Short mmCIF file of C-alpha atoms in Angstrom, two decimals:
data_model
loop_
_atom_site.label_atom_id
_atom_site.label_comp_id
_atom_site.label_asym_id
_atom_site.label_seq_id
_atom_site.Cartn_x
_atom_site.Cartn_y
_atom_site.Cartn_z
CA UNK A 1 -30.26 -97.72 15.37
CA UNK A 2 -29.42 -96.66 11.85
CA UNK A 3 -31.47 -94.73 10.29
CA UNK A 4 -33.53 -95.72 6.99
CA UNK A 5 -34.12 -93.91 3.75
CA UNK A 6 -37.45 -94.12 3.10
CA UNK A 7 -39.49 -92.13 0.20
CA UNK A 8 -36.18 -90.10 0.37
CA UNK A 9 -37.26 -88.73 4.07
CA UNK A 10 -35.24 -90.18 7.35
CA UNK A 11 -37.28 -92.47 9.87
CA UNK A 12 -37.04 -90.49 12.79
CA UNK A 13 -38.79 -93.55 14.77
CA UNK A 14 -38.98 -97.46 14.05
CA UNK A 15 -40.72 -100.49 16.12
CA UNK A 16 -42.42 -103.83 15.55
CA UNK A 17 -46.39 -104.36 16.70
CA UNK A 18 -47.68 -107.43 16.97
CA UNK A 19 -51.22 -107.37 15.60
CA UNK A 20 -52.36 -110.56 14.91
CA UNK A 21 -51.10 -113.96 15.59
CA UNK A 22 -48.11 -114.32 13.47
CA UNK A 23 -49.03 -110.79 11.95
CA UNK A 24 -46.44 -108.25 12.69
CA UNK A 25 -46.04 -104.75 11.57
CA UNK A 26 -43.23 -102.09 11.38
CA UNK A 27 -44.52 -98.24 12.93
CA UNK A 28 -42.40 -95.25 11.88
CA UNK A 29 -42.24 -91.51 11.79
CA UNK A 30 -40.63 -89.90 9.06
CA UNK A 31 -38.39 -86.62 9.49
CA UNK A 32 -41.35 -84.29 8.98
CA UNK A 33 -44.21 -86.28 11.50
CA UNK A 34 -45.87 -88.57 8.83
CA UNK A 35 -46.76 -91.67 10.59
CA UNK A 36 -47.28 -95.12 9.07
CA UNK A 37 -47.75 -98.59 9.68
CA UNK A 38 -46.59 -101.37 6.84
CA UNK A 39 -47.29 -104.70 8.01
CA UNK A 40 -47.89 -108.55 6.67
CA UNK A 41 -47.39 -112.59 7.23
CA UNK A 42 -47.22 -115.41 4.86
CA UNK A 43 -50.12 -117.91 4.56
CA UNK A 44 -50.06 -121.56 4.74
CA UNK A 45 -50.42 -121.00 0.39
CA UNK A 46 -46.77 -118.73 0.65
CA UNK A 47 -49.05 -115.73 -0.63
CA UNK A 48 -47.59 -112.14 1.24
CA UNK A 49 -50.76 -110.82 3.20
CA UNK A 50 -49.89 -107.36 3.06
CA UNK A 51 -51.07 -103.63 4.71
CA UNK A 52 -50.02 -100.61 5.30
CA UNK A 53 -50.50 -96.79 5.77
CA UNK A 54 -48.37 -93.48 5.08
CA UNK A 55 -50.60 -90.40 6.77
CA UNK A 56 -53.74 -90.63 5.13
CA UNK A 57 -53.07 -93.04 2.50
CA UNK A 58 -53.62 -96.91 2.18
CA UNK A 59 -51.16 -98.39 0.38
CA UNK A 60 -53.38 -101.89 0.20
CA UNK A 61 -55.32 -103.52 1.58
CA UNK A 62 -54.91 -105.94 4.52
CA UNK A 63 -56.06 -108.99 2.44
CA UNK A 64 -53.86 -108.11 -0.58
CA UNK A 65 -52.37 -111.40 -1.74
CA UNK A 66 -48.43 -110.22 -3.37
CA UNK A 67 -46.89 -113.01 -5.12
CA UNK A 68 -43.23 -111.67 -4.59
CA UNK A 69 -41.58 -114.41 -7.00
CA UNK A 70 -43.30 -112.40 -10.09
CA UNK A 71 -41.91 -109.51 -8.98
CA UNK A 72 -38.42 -110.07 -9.45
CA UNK A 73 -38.09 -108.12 -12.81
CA UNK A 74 -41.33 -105.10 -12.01
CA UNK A 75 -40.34 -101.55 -12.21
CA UNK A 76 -42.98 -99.23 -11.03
CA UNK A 77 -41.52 -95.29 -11.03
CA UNK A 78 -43.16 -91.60 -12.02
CA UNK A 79 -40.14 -91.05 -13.71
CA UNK A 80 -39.61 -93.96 -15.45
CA UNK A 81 -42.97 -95.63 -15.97
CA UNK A 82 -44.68 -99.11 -15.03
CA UNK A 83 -42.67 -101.93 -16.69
CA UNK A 84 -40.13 -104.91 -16.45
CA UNK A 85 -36.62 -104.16 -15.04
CA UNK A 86 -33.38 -104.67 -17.60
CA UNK A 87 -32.90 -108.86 -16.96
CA UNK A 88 -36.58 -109.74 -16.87
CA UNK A 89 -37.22 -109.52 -20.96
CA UNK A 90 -35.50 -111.39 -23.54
CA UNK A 91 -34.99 -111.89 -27.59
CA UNK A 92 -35.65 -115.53 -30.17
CA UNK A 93 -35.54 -115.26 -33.57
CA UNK A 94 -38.22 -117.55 -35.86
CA UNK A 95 -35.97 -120.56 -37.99
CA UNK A 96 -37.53 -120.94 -41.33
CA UNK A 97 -41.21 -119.87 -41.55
CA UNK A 98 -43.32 -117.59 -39.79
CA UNK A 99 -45.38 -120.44 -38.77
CA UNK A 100 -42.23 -121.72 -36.71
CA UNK A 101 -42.86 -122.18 -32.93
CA UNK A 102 -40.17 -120.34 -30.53
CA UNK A 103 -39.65 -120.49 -27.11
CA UNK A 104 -38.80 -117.82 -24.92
CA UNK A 105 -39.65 -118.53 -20.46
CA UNK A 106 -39.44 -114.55 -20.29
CA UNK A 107 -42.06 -112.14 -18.83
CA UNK A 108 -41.23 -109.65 -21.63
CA UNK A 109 -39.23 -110.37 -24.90
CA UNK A 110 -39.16 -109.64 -28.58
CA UNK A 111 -39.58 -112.40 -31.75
CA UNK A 112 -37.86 -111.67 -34.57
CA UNK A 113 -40.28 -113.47 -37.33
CA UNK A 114 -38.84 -115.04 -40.07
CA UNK A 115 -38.89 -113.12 -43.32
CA UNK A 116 -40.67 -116.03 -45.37
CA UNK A 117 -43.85 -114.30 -47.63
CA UNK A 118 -47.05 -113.44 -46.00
CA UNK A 119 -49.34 -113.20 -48.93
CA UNK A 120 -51.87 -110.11 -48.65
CA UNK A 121 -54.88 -110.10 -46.30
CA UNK A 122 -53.46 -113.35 -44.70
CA UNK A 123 -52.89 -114.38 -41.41
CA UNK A 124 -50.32 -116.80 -39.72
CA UNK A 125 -50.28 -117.79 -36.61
CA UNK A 126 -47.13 -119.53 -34.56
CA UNK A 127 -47.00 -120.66 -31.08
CA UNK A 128 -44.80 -118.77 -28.41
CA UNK A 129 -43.87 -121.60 -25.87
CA UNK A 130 -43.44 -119.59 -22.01
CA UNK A 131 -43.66 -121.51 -19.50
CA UNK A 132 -44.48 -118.46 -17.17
CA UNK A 133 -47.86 -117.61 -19.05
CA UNK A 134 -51.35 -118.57 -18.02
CA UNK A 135 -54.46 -119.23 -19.65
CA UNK A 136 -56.15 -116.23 -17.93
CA UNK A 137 -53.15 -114.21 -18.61
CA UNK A 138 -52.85 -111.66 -21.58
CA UNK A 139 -50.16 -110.50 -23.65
CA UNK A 140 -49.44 -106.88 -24.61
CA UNK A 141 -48.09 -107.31 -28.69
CA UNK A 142 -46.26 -104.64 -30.58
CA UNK A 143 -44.72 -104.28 -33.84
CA UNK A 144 -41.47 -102.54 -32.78
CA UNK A 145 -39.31 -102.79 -35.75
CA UNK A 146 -38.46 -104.02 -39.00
CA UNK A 147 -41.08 -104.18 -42.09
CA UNK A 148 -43.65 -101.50 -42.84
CA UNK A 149 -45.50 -99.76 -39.90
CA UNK A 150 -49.23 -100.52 -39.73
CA UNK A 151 -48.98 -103.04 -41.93
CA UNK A 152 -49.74 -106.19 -39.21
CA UNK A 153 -52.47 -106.50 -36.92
CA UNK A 154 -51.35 -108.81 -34.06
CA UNK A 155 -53.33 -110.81 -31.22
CA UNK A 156 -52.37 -113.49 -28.74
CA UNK A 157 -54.40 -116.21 -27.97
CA UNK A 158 -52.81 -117.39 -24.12
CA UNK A 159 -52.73 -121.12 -23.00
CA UNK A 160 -51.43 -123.00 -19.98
CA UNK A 161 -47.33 -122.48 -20.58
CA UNK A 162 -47.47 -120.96 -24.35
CA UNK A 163 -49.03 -118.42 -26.34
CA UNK A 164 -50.54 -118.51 -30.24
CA UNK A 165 -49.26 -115.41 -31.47
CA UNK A 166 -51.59 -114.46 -34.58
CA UNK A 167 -50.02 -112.10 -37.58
CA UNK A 168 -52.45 -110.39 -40.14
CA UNK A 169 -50.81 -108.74 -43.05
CA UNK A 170 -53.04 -105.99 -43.44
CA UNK A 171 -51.91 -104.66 -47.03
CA UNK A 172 -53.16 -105.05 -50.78
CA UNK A 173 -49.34 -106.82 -51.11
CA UNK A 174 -47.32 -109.64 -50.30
CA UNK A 175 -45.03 -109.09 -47.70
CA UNK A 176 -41.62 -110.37 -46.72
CA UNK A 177 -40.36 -108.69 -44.11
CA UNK A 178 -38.73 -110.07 -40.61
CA UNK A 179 -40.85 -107.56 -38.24
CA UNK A 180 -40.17 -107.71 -34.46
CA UNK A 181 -43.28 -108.30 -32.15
CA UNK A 182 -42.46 -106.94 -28.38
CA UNK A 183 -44.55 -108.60 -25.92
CA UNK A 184 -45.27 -107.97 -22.14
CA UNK A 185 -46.98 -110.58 -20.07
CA UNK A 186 -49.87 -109.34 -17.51
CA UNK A 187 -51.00 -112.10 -15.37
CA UNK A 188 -54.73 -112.64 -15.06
CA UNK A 189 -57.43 -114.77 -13.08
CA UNK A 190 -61.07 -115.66 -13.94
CA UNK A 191 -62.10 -115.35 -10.25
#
């Protein structure tokens, strides 16, 4: 059998275990005697019932539902941070007001807002149509560019496929500026 790279060590030994009915789970040894066990199955609901254990350490629990079709665009890395992979973010630019709705089905994306006046201690509010957020979901905002930093406050109010994206202008003056909010969508549950 070839061997497998795994965690940058070789798998000196590999095998299935059945543990469960329709629960299997992959042994190995790495190169320097670590043992481990990853295992899972899919429920009648599609969810990825996953386990598994490297030496000492748990990497989840045996219950732990994955949803693997969120996790097409997830980068998780010391070296490069938690985040979305290149391909899972996206860009839409606001038409004529900053009250105009945009849509954008991405799990991380920037909005270009229109540069139409935003009178001083005002806020507007438009409505981010994505059909991938939730009601229990939330939605990281940042002003990443364009217009005067600290100037905004911003907030998201998430619904069943869309998003009210609120924009304060935070100054003494009228501002006309086409900022750039970045958002990132976390998924969320009430129970």
């Amino acid at each position: 059998m070839k061997a497998f790279n795994f965690a940058q060590k070789i798998i000196s030994t590999l095998a299935l275990d059945p543990l469960l009915p329709g629960y299997s789970a992959i042994t190995f040894a790495l190169a320097d005697k670590t043992q481990g066990k990853l295992g899972g199955y899919v429920d009648s609901n599609g969810n990825l019932n996953v386990g598994g254990i490297i030496g000492n350490t748990t990497l989840c629990a045996g219950t732990a539902n994955v949803d693997f079709s969120a996790f097409s665009g997830v980068l998780k890395s010391p070296a490069n941070g938690f985040g979305y992979f290149a391909g899972a973010g996206g860009t839409v630019t606001q038409a004529t007001s900053k009250s105009t709705a945009v849509t954008l089905s991405k799990a991380s994306g920037q909005v270009t807002l229109n540069n139409a006046a935003l009178v001083a201690g005002t806020i507007v509010s438009f409505t981010l149509t994505n059909t991938l957020i939730g009601a229990n979901d939330t939605l990281l905002l940042n002003h990443v560019s364009g217009g005067t930093p600290g100037s905004y406050t911003l907030n998201a109010e998430p619904g069943s496929g869309s998003a009210t994206i609120n924009v304060r202008n935070n100054t003494a003056g009228s501002l006309s500026e086409a900022i750039v909010i970045g958002f990132n969508l976390v998924k969320g549950s009430a129970t």
